[in-house]
Amino acid sequence: MTASNTATVNGQPFRQSRGGHLERSRPLSFTFDGKNYSGFGGDTLASALMANGVKLLARSFKYHRPHGLLSAGSEEPNALVELRTDARREPNTRATTVELFEGLVATSQNRWPSLEFDVMAVNGLAAPLLGAGFYYKTFMWPAAFWEKLYEPLIRRAAGLGRAANAGDPDRYEKAFAHCDVLIIGSGPAGLMSALAVARRGARVILAEEDFALGGRLLCERQEINGQPAADWVHSIESELAALPNVTIMRRTTVFGVYDGGTYGALQRVNDHVASVPEHQPRQRAWRIIAKRSILAAGAIERPLVFGNNDRPGVMLAGAARTYLNRFAAMPGQKVVIFTAGDDGWRTARDAAAAGLHVEAIVDRRPDVAPDVTASSGSEARVILGGRIMNVSASHGVRGVGILDRNGQRTTISCDAVFMSGGWSPTVNLTCHLGGKPQWNEAIAAFVPGAKPAQMIVAGAANGTFALGQCLRAGAESGGAVASDLGLAGGPIECPKADDEPVAVTPLWYVKESTGLAFVDFQNDVTAKDVGLAAREGYRSVELLKRYTTLGMATDQGKTANVNGLAMLAASRNLDIAAVGTTVYRPPFVPVAIGALAGHHRGKDFRPTRRTPAHDWAVEQCGVMRESGAWLRAGWFPKGDEDWLAATSREVEATRNGVGVCDVSTLGKIDIQGSDAATFLDRVYCNTFSTLPVGRARYGLMLREDGMVMDDGTTSRLGQEHFLMTTTTANAGPVMQHLEFCHQCLWPDLDVQMVSVSEQWAQFSIAGPRAQNVVSRLVDRQHDVSLSAFAYLGAREVSLAGGCPARLFRISYSGELAYELAVPARYGDAAARAIMMAGEAFSITPYGTEALSVMRIEKGHVAGNELNGTTTARDLGLARMMSTKKDYIGRVMAGRPAFLAEDRWDLVGIKPVDRTARIRAGAHFIGIGEKPATERDRGYVTSVAYSPTVGHWIGLGLLNAGRKAIGSRMRAVDLLRDSDIEVEICDPVFVDPKGVRLHG
Amino acid sequence: MRIPCPYCGDRSNDEFNVLGDADALMNRPSDPSLSAFDVYLHARANPAGHHRELWYHHGGCRRWLVVTRDTTSHAVLDVALASKFQGQP
Amino acid sequence: MKYSVFSLLSEAIRGGTGWTPAWREPEPKSQYDIVIVGGGGHGLATAYYLAKEHGLKNIAVVEKGHIGSGNVGRNTTIIRSNYLLPANTPFYEWSLKLWEGLEQDFNFNAMVSQRGVLNLYHSDSQRDAYVRRGNAMRLNGVDAELIDADGVREIAPMLDFHNARFPIEGGLLQRRGGTVRHDAVAWGYARGADQRGVDILQHTEVKGFMIENGRVFGVETSRGPIKAKKVGLACAGNSSRVAAMAGLQLPIESHVLQAFVSEGVKPLIDGVITFGAGHFYVSQSDKGGLVYGGDIDGYNSYAQRGNLYTIEDVHEAAMALCPSFGRLRMVRHWGGIMDMSMDGSPIIDKTPLEGLYLNCGWCYGGFKATPASGWCFAHTIARDQPHTLNAGFRLDRFATGHLIDEKGAGAQANLH
């Protein structure tokens, strides 16, 4: 293997000539900072860069210190790059988790002008000034300088990468999956537990963050059943893949645990290819619903905290093994190992086996078991009870300063340092529902405490580090879960593997360190910062975190937190257990915003509701506008008419001839039962039990708090059969309210209801000629003459020789009017039939704007007045509130404030200067008064240009408004510099006696 | 969160709307006094622990359910049709 | 010690060894004039203003955890005074005025940053509602501007102006709105109160009230009984639980509101933007992360965490508003427990028990209110009557009908 030290494999100087789990037959080219490199299939961006000898990958957040790789996994705090370009640029991407693909483009970030020479590194010189929380103590004078000077500088310097420069062109999906057992992680414990439950028939989902199954087994030179561990992985993988009840999800990170056995998972479907294939998503966000889960997420190694421990070339000892063994890449040539436990010795052994020169093994423990020291298999100098005080380096490691147990200082030159502070079980997912991990002194690590119901933890995630134990724990956990699920079968045979030594004696901080000793690498939090926070009173872990930003970087402190809180504990003379951890929050790893949105973006953000006659309206040149979820025609311009001209024409055509409007969006609720009338009496403030069959009545519905909830007409189609209409906006809420009233308040009433909003298309046919149109439209046997079918009539008719329909003589416009309802499938045909029947009378389609103008002309209230803060009395509808019965809202409508003399009333307004335009949202101020809150008398709710009266009109809510009718106020719109004198008038502008609607 | 609907089975909470405290809201006062209705509409025990509350399955069977849930753990302890509690809050 | 450029420089030279604790950790005394329950933003601000504005000395703040461990440490940091109703607008404007001078006042840089709050509208009726609101603000002397779609594009060019389901038609802009480094507010008030002699008693949980003949005269705590002439509750999120110990049932439900932060990126958006067609608002912190959120989950909760439905809903709105957010990553999400009141507005009032004062019901608007809430609550306690600024925030308004319902949602807590 030593030969590979000098050989260059495929142009990769730091690639071993054989070994690793690479597809060497699949060379891949890529660029970093514009330079071309090559790697192999099976590489990560990190391992490929290492193989190419690229050590400097990033700059830290605050001091812009040069950083290389710390880890080989998703815990990486250092090696963040911008991946891809332009609209697909992904800032802050961990090079350690990027699967290499042909043509990959990566760029370093947060540096200027270049990664090698970064001007902002000057911050490092000012480190004594820029300690934890320095910004809370300065930048306060003068106050105005914060927004103008200090903050813009800070904002420009902060952040890491740059966001994409345009909308994300890729697609995302969301999906649900259900299973008996979700297994998280496919290392030795995960694979064994999968096998144990799958063989007993459970529906299993095995989720693995990596692109290959195996976890640490891919990274270690270990044997299982006498064969290389990776071969064992392949055999298990084959068995699982062949089972129909097992779904293996690679590249899938379970990022969060939610209530009811719900797990959030992100599947990176196409992040490992240059471009997303057509009809496929880039990523898929899963909600996995699992009866049980087995967490086998492994553990994360801790760095040691010593001077300049963040320099490129200083990395975790386990990560070094990953690069050596899995990727056949060489993290250095002359290395020093600094360890607090047995684990570092394994790295020494593997490094030597790969041909690296292990210059020294520095173990902080004075006494190390002989079998461990013997296992290193290297000629390295062994320094027991020693510690590294400092790394000398610029962009790469040059050597280390060591203090031995006798106080002797030595310098050893090297180009890499592999450190092992012990391993922290990946307990994150056990904490997402509020569980707190427990400190286990024996293994010097936090292990799962209270776990989510139905979750068990196996292997290293549970603090069981040795391979043999992990395999057994997996088999036992799987067996226990299978039995718990009542599945037949017994325990499975556990393969043979050694239990490697895993002893550790933690060392939280080398206090003899010279230079800055980092706890949180990405956020530049040093050991001194932790001490300062404690000294200044930020003594809870949460305050420490928030004051120093420890653990607030993109890795959320995966490698930093335990060291930091242990140091806090030491400074407060407390046990680590007493200090505890900060709260582990989802997601376990950062999740793309686009993935959680799925396809709900752009036009598909929310469903678009179209009425059955939508196409007809479009053909009529209707300008389709959003009305809640609906699209409705606002107006139907002819020629070059603007909205106002078109609307006015539609209003005049309707008031002088006949118009038609699609009102299908109204809520329609079919209510039946022997107590239907009683029910309506209770939910409406006016009475419906007296309504004769074949008649319609305007109804006003209050909330229990006395405010108006909704209005509409309800018709009695039979003795026990009513059809209620609601406003478009309240169709859903009213349905829910009625169901509440029935099921929760009066379940004894014999009444059933169902929404039929979507079953019926409905058209308003309004105007003096409406009857002519209707009589041509309905089949001849139905007498719809004005006398036979009077105002507020409601009846079933037929059209076109038998098409069922309902006809209501109700009017929103104030004209002689009908609403004609047909089954939704005939909606389009009905619209065309109405146009044909009306052709002789020049029937004019009108939109929601004309509808609104006519209702304002008639003083009818709509959404702007039914805003949840108006009572029936406010709206001039007090006469509708029955005094003879109980109904929802009756009592609370009588609250003193609602009856106050100066409470607002609905009024009409006209500009004194008839050419002036009033604006909705203007406030009422008295003539000659200075506009101010204490002189605010109310506001303009709705306005319209009325072609009927020839000027702008409006409705408003004015304090003591009814008494003010006939007087003058101002409608003041300070936002738009408008101040208009208005006459206060009755809200009905057109036909106040209601003559026209009788025809 | 998952709600085991008596009609529709185990469903995600996406499909439901929550109204509030069932013990309060299902006890509409027969006494038409402002004070009785003030308490009915506004005063809430708001316990940290078991809470009987009204959920509406708008995305399913449209039944109102009385869901007994622990407000500190979100554990769903019991689900029943609201209509079965006729006359007994 | 006073924080200044000079103290920073001299400590830099001394290696930072001279920095002293920002607040003491005193032992509880057996008796105080006033005990404030809750060491969050509102409680600490109340103690601060009691000492500073009313010259009171013998005050304790009792806190069951560490200071700032409630909502002041888990909100989305927005300040604004863009309220509609006369009972709210002057109060929130006073709060904004206090924010504007706060850092110099308590000698702590809380990074009060007035980069603007922009509420987008997507329909004529939304515009009308914002015009009404903006005019209400202007009538009260509060800054407000109505801008059209082009104006929005100038401020936030990255929003979806091309393919939106609900096109952006304009917005209501309050330039004086912005963000504040939330934790620092608790720390600044704590340090300021401590310097004025207030005892901040962390890890001291109230277990009950001493009550005799309808009068409160102290609290039982996990560190023993503490007598007090007056007790003020400022423990939003847990108001119902604490008030229940005094036999009070409040018009409040506890609900979880989730919030999110993304990985840090270079400046992308300057101020705060709220999306009018979905539940979403976003700003970017000085550290570079997008800080964003949406609606409450809707069910009663004391669990400080929510569920995926709301999480996805928020991210859908994020993408609908700004499709270039797609490849940014959410790095952390959390939940805070809100006192949702029955009309969406807070309560700062005396209670039926003599000597017991109540500050609660902040829904999800509590952070921006912190200075004025403390200021008004201090006044209410010290003078034994509300200030005109909080005169509307009465406990009995639900009975009388003097509601402060900005949304018009009525007596359903989770709709506000």
Coordinates of C-alpha atoms in Angstrom, one line a residue, chain A residues 178 259-260 262 287 289 704-705 735-736 739-740 743-745 747-748 753-754 886-889 891-892 894-896, chain B residues 1-2 10 12 14 17 19 25-26 28 32-34 37-38 40-42 54 56 62-64 73-74 82-83 86:
Chain A
H178 CA -47.5 3.9 6.2
D259 CA -47.1 13.4 17.1
G260 CA -49.0 10.2 16.6
T262 CA -45.6 10.6 12.3
R287 CA -44.7 11.9 6.1
I289 CA -46.8 7.0 9.7
E704 CA -73.1 33.3 19.5
D705 CA -71.2 36.5 20.4
M735 CA -71.7 24.4 7.1
Q736 CA -69.4 23.7 10.0
E739 CA -73.1 20.9 12.0
F740 CA -71.9 22.1 15.4
Q743 CA -74.4 17.6 16.6
C744 CA -73.1 19.4 19.7
L745 CA -76.0 21.5 20.9
P747 CA -78.5 16.3 18.5
D748 CA -82.1 15.5 19.5
M753 CA -77.9 18.7 6.1
V754 CA -75.4 18.5 3.3
D886 CA -84.2 31.8 21.4
Y887 CA -81.5 31.7 18.7
I888 CA -77.8 31.7 18.4
G889 CA -76.4 35.1 19.4
V891 CA -78.3 37.0 24.4
M892 CA -74.8 38.4 23.7
G894 CA -77.5 42.6 24.1
R895 CA -74.2 43.4 25.6
P896 CA -74.1 47.0 26.8
Chain B
M1 CA -50.9 14.4 14.9
R2 CA -53.3 11.6 14.2
D10 CA -56.9 7.0 11.8
S12 CA -54.0 13.2 10.0
D14 CA -54.9 18.2 8.5
N17 CA -60.8 21.9 12.5
L19 CA -63.2 24.6 18.0
L25 CA -69.0 24.7 24.3
M26 CA -71.5 21.9 24.6
R28 CA -75.0 26.3 26.0
P32 CA -80.5 33.7 28.9
S33 CA -78.4 36.0 31.1
L34 CA -75.3 37.9 29.9
F37 CA -73.2 33.5 28.3
D38 CA -70.1 35.4 29.2
Y40 CA -70.0 30.0 28.3
L41 CA -68.2 31.9 25.5
H42 CA -65.1 33.1 27.2
L54 CA -64.3 19.6 19.8
Y56 CA -64.7 18.8 13.2
R62 CA -68.2 16.0 8.8
R63 CA -68.8 14.6 12.3
W64 CA -68.0 16.7 15.4
S73 CA -47.8 15.6 25.3
H74 CA -50.4 15.9 22.5
A82 CA -70.1 14.7 20.0
S83 CA -73.7 13.8 19.2
Q86 CA -76.7 14.5 24.2

